[in-house]
Short mmCIF file of C-alpha atoms in Angstrom, two decimals:
data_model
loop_
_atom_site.label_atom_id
_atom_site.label_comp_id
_atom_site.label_asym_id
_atom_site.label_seq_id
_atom_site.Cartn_x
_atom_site.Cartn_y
_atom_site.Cartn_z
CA UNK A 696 -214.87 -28.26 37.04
CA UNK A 697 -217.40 -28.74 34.01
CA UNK A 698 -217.85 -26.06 31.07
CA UNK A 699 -221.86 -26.07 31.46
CA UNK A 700 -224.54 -28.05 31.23
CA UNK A 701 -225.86 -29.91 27.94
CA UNK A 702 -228.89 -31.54 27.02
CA UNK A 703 -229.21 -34.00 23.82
CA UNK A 704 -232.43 -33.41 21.98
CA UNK A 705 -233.07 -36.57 20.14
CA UNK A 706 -235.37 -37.03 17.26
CA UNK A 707 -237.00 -39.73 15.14
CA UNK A 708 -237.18 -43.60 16.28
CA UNK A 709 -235.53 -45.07 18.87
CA UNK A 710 -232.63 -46.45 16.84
CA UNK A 711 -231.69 -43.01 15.49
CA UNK A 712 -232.52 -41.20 19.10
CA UNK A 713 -229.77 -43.59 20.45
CA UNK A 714 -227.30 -42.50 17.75
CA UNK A 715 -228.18 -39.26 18.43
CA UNK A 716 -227.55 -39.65 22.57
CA UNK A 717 -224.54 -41.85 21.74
CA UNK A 718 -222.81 -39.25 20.01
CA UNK A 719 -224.29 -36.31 22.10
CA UNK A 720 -221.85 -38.30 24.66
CA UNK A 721 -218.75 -38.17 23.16
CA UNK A 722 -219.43 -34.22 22.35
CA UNK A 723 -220.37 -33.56 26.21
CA UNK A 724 -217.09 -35.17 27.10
CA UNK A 725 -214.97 -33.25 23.96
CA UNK A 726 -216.40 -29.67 25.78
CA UNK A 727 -216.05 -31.15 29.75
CA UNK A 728 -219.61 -30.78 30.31
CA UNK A 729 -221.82 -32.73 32.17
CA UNK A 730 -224.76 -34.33 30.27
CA UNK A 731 -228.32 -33.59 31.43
CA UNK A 732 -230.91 -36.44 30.82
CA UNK A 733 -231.85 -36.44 27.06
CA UNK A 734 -235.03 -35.34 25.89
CA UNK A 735 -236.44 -37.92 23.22
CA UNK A 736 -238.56 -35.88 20.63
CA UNK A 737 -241.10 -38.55 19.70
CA UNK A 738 -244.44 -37.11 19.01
CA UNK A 739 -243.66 -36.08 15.39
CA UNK A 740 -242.58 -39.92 14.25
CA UNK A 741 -244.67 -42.14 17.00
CA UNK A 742 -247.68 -39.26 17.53
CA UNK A 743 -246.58 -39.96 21.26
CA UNK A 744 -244.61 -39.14 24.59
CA UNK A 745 -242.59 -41.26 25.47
CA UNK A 746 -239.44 -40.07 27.14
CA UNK A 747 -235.65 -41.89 27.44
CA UNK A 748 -236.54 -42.86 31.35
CA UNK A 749 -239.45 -44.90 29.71
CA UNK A 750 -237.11 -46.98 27.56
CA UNK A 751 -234.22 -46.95 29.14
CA UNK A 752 -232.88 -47.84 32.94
CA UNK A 753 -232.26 -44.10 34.04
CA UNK A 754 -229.97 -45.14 37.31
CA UNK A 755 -227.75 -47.96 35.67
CA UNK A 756 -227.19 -45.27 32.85
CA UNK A 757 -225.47 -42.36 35.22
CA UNK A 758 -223.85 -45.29 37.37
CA UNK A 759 -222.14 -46.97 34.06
CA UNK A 760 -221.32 -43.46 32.86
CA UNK A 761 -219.09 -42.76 35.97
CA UNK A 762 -215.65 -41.85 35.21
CA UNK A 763 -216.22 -41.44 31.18
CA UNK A 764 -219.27 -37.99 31.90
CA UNK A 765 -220.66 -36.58 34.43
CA UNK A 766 -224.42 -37.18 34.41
CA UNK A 767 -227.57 -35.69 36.19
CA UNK A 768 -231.18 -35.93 36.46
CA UNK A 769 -231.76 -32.45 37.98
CA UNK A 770 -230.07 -28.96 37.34
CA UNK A 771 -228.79 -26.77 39.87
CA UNK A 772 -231.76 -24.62 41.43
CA UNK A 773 -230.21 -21.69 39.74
CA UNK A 774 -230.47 -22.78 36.22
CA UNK A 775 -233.08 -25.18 36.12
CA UNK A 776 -236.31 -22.55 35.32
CA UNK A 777 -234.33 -21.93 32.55
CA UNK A 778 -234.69 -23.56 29.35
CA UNK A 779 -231.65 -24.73 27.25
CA UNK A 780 -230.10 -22.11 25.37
CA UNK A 781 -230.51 -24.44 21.53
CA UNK A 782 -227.38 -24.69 19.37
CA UNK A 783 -227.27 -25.07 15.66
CA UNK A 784 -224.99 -28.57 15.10
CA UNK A 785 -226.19 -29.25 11.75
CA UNK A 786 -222.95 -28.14 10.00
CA UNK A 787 -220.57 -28.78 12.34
CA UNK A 788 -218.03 -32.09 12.08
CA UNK A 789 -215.33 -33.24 14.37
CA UNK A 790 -213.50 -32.32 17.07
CA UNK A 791 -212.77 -28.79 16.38
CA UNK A 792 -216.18 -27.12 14.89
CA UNK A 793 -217.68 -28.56 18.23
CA UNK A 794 -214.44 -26.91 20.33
CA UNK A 795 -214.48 -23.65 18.12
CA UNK A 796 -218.19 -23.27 17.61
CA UNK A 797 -220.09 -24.84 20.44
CA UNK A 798 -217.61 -24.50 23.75
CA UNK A 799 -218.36 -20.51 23.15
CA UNK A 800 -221.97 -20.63 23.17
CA UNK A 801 -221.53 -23.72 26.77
CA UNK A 802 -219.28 -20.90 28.43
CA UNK A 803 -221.46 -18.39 27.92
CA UNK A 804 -225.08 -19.52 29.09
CA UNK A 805 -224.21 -22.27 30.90
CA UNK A 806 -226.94 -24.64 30.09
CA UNK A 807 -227.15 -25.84 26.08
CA UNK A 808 -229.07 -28.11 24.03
CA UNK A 809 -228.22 -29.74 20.68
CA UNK A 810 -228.57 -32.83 18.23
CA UNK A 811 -225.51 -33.76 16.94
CA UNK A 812 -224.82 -33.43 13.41
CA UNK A 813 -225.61 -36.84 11.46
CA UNK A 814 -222.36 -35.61 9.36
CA UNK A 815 -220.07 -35.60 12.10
CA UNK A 816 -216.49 -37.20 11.75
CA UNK A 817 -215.99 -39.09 14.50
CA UNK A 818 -212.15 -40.15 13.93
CA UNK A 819 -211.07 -36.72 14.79
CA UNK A 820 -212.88 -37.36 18.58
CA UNK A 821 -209.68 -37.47 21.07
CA UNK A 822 -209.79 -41.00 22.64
CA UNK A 823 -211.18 -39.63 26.29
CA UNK A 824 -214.26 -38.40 23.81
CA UNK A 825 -214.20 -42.00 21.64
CA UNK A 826 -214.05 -43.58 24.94
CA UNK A 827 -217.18 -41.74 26.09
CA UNK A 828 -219.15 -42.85 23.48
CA UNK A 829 -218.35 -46.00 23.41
CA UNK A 830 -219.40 -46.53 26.92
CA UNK A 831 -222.67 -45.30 25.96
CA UNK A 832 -223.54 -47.32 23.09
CA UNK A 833 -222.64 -50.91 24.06
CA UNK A 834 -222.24 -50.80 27.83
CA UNK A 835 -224.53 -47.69 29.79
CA UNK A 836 -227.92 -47.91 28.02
CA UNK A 837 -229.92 -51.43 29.38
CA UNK A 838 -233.65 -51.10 29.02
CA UNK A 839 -235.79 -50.60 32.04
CA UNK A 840 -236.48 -53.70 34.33
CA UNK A 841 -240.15 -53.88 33.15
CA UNK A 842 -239.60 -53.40 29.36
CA UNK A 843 -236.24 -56.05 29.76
CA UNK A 844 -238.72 -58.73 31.27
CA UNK A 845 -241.38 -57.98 28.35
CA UNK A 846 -238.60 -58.66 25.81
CA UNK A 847 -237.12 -62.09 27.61
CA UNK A 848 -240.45 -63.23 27.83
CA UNK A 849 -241.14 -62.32 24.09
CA UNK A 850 -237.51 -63.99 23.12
CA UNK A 851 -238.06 -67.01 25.24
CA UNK A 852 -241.52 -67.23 23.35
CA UNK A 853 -239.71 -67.92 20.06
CA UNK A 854 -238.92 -71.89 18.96
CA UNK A 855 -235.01 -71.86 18.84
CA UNK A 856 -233.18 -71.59 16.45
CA UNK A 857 -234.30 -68.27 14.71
CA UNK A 858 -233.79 -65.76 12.22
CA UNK A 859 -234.66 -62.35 13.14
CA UNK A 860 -235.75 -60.11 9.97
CA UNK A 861 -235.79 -56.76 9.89
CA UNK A 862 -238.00 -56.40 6.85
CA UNK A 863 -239.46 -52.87 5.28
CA UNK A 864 -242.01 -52.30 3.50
CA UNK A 865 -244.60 -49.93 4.65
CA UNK A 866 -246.38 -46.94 2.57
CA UNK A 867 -244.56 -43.82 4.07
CA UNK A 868 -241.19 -45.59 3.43
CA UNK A 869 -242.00 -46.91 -0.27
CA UNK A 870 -243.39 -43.47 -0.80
CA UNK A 871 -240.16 -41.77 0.26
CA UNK A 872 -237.84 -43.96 -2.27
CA UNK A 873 -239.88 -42.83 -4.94
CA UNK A 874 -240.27 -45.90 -6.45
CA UNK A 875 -242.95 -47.44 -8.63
CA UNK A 876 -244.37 -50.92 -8.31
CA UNK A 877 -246.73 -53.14 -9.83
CA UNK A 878 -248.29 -56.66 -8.98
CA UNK A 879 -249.20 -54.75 -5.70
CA UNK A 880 -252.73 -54.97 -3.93
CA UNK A 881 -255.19 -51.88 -4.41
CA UNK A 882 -254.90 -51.27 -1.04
CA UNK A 883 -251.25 -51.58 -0.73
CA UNK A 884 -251.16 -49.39 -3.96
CA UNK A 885 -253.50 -46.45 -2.47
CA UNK A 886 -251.94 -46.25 0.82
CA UNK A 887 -248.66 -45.39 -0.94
CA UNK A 888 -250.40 -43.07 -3.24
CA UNK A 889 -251.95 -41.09 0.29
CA UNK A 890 -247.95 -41.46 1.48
CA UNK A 891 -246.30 -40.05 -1.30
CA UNK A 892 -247.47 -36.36 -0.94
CA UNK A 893 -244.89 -34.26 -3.88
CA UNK A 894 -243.10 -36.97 -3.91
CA UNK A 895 -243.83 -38.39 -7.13
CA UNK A 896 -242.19 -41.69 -8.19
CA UNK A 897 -239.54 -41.94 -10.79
CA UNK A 898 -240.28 -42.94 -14.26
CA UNK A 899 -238.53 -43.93 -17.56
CA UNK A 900 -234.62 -44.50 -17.32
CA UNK A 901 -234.55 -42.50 -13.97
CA UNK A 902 -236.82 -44.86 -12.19
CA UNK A 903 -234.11 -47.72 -13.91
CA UNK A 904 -231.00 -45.88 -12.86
CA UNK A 905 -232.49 -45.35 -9.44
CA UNK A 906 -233.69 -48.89 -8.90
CA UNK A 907 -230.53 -50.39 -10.09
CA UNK A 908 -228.55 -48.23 -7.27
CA UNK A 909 -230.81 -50.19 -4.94
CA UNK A 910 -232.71 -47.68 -3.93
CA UNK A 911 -236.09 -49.47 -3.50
CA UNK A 912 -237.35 -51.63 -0.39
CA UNK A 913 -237.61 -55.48 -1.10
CA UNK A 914 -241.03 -56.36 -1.30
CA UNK A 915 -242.12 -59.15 0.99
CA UNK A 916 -242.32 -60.90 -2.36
CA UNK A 917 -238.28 -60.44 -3.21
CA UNK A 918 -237.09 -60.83 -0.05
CA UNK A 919 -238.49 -64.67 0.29
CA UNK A 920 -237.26 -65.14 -3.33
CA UNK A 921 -233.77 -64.11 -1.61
CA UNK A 922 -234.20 -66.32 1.41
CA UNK A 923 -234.48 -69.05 -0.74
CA UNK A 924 -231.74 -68.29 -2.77
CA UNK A 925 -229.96 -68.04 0.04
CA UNK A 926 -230.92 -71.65 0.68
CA UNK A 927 -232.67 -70.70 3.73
CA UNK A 928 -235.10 -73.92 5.16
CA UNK A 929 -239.30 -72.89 4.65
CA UNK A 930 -239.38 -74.11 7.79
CA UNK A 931 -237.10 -71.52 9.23
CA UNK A 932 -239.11 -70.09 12.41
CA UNK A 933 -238.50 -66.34 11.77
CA UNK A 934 -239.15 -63.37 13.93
CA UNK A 935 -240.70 -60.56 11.85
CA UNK A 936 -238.59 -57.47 14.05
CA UNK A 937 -241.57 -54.87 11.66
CA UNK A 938 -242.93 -51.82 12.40
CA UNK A 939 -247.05 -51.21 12.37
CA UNK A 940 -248.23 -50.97 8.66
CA UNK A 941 -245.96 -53.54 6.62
CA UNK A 942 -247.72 -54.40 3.72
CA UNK A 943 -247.48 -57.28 1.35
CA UNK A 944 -246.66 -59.89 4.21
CA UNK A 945 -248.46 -62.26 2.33
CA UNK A 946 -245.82 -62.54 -0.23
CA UNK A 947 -243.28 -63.73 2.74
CA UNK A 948 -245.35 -65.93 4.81
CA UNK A 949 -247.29 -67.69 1.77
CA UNK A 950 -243.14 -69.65 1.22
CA UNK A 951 -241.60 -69.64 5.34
CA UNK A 952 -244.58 -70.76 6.99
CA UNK A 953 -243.46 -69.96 10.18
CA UNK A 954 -243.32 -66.55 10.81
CA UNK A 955 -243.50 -64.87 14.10
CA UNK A 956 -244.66 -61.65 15.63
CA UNK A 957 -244.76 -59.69 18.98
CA UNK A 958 -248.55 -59.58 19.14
CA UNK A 959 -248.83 -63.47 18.01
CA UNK A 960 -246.48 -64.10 21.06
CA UNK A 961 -247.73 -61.49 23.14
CA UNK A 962 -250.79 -62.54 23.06
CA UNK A 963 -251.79 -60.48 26.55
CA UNK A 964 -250.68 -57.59 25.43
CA UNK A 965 -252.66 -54.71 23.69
CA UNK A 966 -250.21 -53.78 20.86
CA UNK A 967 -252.62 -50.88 20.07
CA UNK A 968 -252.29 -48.83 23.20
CA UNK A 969 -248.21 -49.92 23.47
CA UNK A 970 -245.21 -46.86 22.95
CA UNK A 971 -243.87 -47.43 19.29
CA UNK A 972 -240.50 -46.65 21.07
CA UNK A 973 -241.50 -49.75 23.54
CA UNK A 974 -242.20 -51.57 20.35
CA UNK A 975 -239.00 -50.83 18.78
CA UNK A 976 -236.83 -51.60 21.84
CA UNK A 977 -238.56 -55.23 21.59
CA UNK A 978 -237.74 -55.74 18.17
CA UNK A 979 -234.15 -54.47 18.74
CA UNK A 980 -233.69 -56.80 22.06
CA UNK A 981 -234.89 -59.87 20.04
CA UNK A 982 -232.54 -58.90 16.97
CA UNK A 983 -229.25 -58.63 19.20
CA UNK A 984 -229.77 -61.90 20.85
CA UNK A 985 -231.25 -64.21 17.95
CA UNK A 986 -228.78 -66.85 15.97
CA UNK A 987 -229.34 -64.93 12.69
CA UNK A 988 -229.73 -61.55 11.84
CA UNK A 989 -231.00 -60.22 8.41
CA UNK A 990 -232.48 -57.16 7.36
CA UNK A 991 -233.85 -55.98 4.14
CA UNK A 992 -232.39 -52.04 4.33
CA UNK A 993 -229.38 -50.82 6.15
CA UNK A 994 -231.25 -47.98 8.57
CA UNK A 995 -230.33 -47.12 12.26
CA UNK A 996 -232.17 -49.72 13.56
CA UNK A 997 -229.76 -52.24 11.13
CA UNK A 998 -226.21 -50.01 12.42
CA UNK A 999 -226.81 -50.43 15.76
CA UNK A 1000 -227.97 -54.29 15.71
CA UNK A 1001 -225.14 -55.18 13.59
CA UNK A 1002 -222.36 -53.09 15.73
CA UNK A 1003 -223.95 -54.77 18.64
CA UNK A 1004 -223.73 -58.25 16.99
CA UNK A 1005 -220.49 -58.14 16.23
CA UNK A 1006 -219.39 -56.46 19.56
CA UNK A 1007 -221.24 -59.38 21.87
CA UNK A 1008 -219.27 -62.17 18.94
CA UNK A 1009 -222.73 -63.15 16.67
CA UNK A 1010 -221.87 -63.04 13.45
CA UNK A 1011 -224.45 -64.45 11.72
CA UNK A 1012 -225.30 -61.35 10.25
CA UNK A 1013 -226.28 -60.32 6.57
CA UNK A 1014 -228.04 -57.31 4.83
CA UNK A 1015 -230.01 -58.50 1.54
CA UNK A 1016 -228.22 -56.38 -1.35
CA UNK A 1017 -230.75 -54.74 -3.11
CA UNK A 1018 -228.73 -53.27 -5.98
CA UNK A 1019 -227.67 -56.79 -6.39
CA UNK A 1020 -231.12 -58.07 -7.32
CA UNK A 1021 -231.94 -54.93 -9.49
CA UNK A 1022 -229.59 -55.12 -11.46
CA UNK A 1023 -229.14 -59.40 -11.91
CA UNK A 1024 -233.52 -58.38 -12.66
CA UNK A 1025 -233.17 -56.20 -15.11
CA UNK A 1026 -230.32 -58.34 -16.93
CA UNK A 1027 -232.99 -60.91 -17.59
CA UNK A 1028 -231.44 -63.17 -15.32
CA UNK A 1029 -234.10 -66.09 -14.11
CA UNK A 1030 -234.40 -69.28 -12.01
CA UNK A 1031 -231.63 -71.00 -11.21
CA UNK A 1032 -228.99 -68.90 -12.97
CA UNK A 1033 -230.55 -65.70 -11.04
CA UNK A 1034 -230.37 -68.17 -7.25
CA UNK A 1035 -226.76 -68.91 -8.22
CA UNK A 1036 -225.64 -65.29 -8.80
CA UNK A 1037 -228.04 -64.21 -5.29
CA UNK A 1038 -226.39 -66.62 -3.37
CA UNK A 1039 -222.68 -65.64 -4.83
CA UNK A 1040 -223.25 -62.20 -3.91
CA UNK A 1041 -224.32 -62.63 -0.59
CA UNK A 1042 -221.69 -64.70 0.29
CA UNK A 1043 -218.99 -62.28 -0.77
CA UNK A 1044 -220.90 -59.78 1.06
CA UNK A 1045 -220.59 -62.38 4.01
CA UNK A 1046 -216.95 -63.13 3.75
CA UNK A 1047 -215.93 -59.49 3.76
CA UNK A 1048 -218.22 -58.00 6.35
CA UNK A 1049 -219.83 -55.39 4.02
CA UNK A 1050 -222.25 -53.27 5.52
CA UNK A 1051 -221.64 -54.72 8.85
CA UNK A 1052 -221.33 -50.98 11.12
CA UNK A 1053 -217.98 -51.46 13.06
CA UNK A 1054 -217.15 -47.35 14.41
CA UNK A 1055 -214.16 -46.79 16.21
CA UNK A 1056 -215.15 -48.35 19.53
CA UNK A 1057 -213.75 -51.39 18.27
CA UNK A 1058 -210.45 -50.84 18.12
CA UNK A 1059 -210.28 -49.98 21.71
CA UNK A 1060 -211.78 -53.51 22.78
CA UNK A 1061 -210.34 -56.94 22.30
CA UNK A 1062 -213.12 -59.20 19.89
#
């Protein structure tokens, strides 16, 4: 007999929502409770309301769960005028701040909702828990029939072979780093001004220090300078997997000529009116299944596209170092001598899997 009911509350984009549900997983079956359908908080990132049953197929989800938790798309009649009583996860890591500190509050009302903490140690999950979560991530959550036909049409759209790249550069993100740059268009240059808000950019040996820690986005600009290095073809046909609002493409598509996009593929689609989250689950679908993989930061979107690589055997994966280029940059290295030490870098980073995001799952699977 379950301990309760629990509900996953899952903000930001999709990428971190499906952390957030992935892990919510392995908690619900660490406390014997059965999960109720998550409720995706989008409106504050997208300005929408979208929900998980938009995204993803609800049915296939509580059938592949079977035997790992216990899920449902309705509460009892009892419980289910009643909203979630919320719990406070932020602090707590591991399996036994979630047994000591959260079971209580499940026993008691029955019926709780939380976010798990982004913290949280998941080596100290019991293997039923690990196993949980690990269902959910790579096997339980397929997209929706009509969103998984959108994105086979869009990746059967692309010229093979391709490199999908995750590139980042749009005002609220640049504005966030706190970074300063020049050569960039006035209008590029006032939309990160409007962004930025109190957070002013670095300056002096700060903004150095900071920089050299890679801490600021690759401009379009840097990241085809990389490519290159990288002795990546101009011809390369790559997919741009970008939000709304990148700016400086020019800098990318003025060296690889032939660059990609959902709405240059799409062309019947209206791109305006489309769910950011439906936009994201495109971008993520194309990533998983193209021959090459790169990305310009390491967010969620990044974790779970590299975890999934790997798992499915595509390793053509790589993650442009940014500290790398700061610092080669602001040694005064140039040309051929700064290519050489790019394309050395990248290729140790290569060879020994850095930044690829392999959690536990994968020791319970044979690669």
């Amino acid at each position: 007999m379950a301990n309760g009911y629990i509900r996953v509350d899952c903000y930001g984009g999709l990428n971190q929502m499906r952390r957030d549900l992935c892990d919510g997983v392995g908690i619900a079956r660490l406390l014997n409770a059965t999960l109720v359908l998550p409720k995706f908080e989008v409106a504050a990132y997208w300005n929408e309301s979208s929900g998980f049953e938009d995204v993803f197929d609800v049915d296939f989800f509580i059938q592949q769960m079977k035997g790992f938790v216990n899920v449902v798309k309705e509460l009892p009649i009892e419980i289910a005028s009643k909203d979630p009583v919320r719990v406070d996860c932020s602090k707590r890591k591991g399996q036994f701040d979630y047994v000591e500190s959260v079971l209580p509050s499940l026993l008691k009302h029955g019926y709780i909702s939380i976010t798990p903490a982004m913290s949280q140690r998941r080596d100290r999950y019991p293997l039923y828990a690990k196993a949980a979560l690990c269902q959910a991530c790579y096997s339980a959550l397929r997209l929706t029939n009509t969103l998984e036909k959108k994105a086979l049409e869009l990746l059967q759209a692309i010229p093979k072979p391709f490199l999908s790249l995750h590139l980042r550069f749009e005002p609220d993100m640049v504005a966030y780093s706190q970074c300063e740059y020049s050569g960039l268009s006035f209008a590029s240059a006032k939309a990160i001004e409007a962004a930025r808000v109190d957070r002013k950019p670095w300056t002096g040996e700060t903004a150095r220090i900071w920089r050299n820690r890679g801490k600021c986005p690759l401009t379009p600009n840097e990241t085809a300078f990389i490519l290159k290095a990288l002795a990546i073809p101009t011809n390369t046909t790559i997919y741009l997997a970008a939000g709304d609002g990148l700016m400086e493409l020019e800098g990318l598509t003025s060296v690889y000529t032939n660059v990609v996009t959902k709405s240059s593929l799409l062309s019947g689609e209206d791109f305006t009116t489309m769910h950011g989250n439906t936009k994201a689950a495109l971008d993520y679908y194309v990533s998983i299944n193209s021959d090459s993989y790169m990305a310009t930061y390491f967010g969620n979107m990044d974790k779970m596209v590299a975890a999934m690589r790997a798992f499915t055997g595509l390793y053509k994966t790589i993650f442009l170092n940014r500290k790398a280029f700061a610092l080669f940059t602001s040694q005064g290295l140039k040309g051929k001598e700064l290519t050489e030490a790019l394309w050395k870098v990248h290729r140790d980073d290569f060879i020994m899997g850095r930044g690829s995001a392999l959690p536990d799952c994968f020791c319970e699977f044979n690669l």
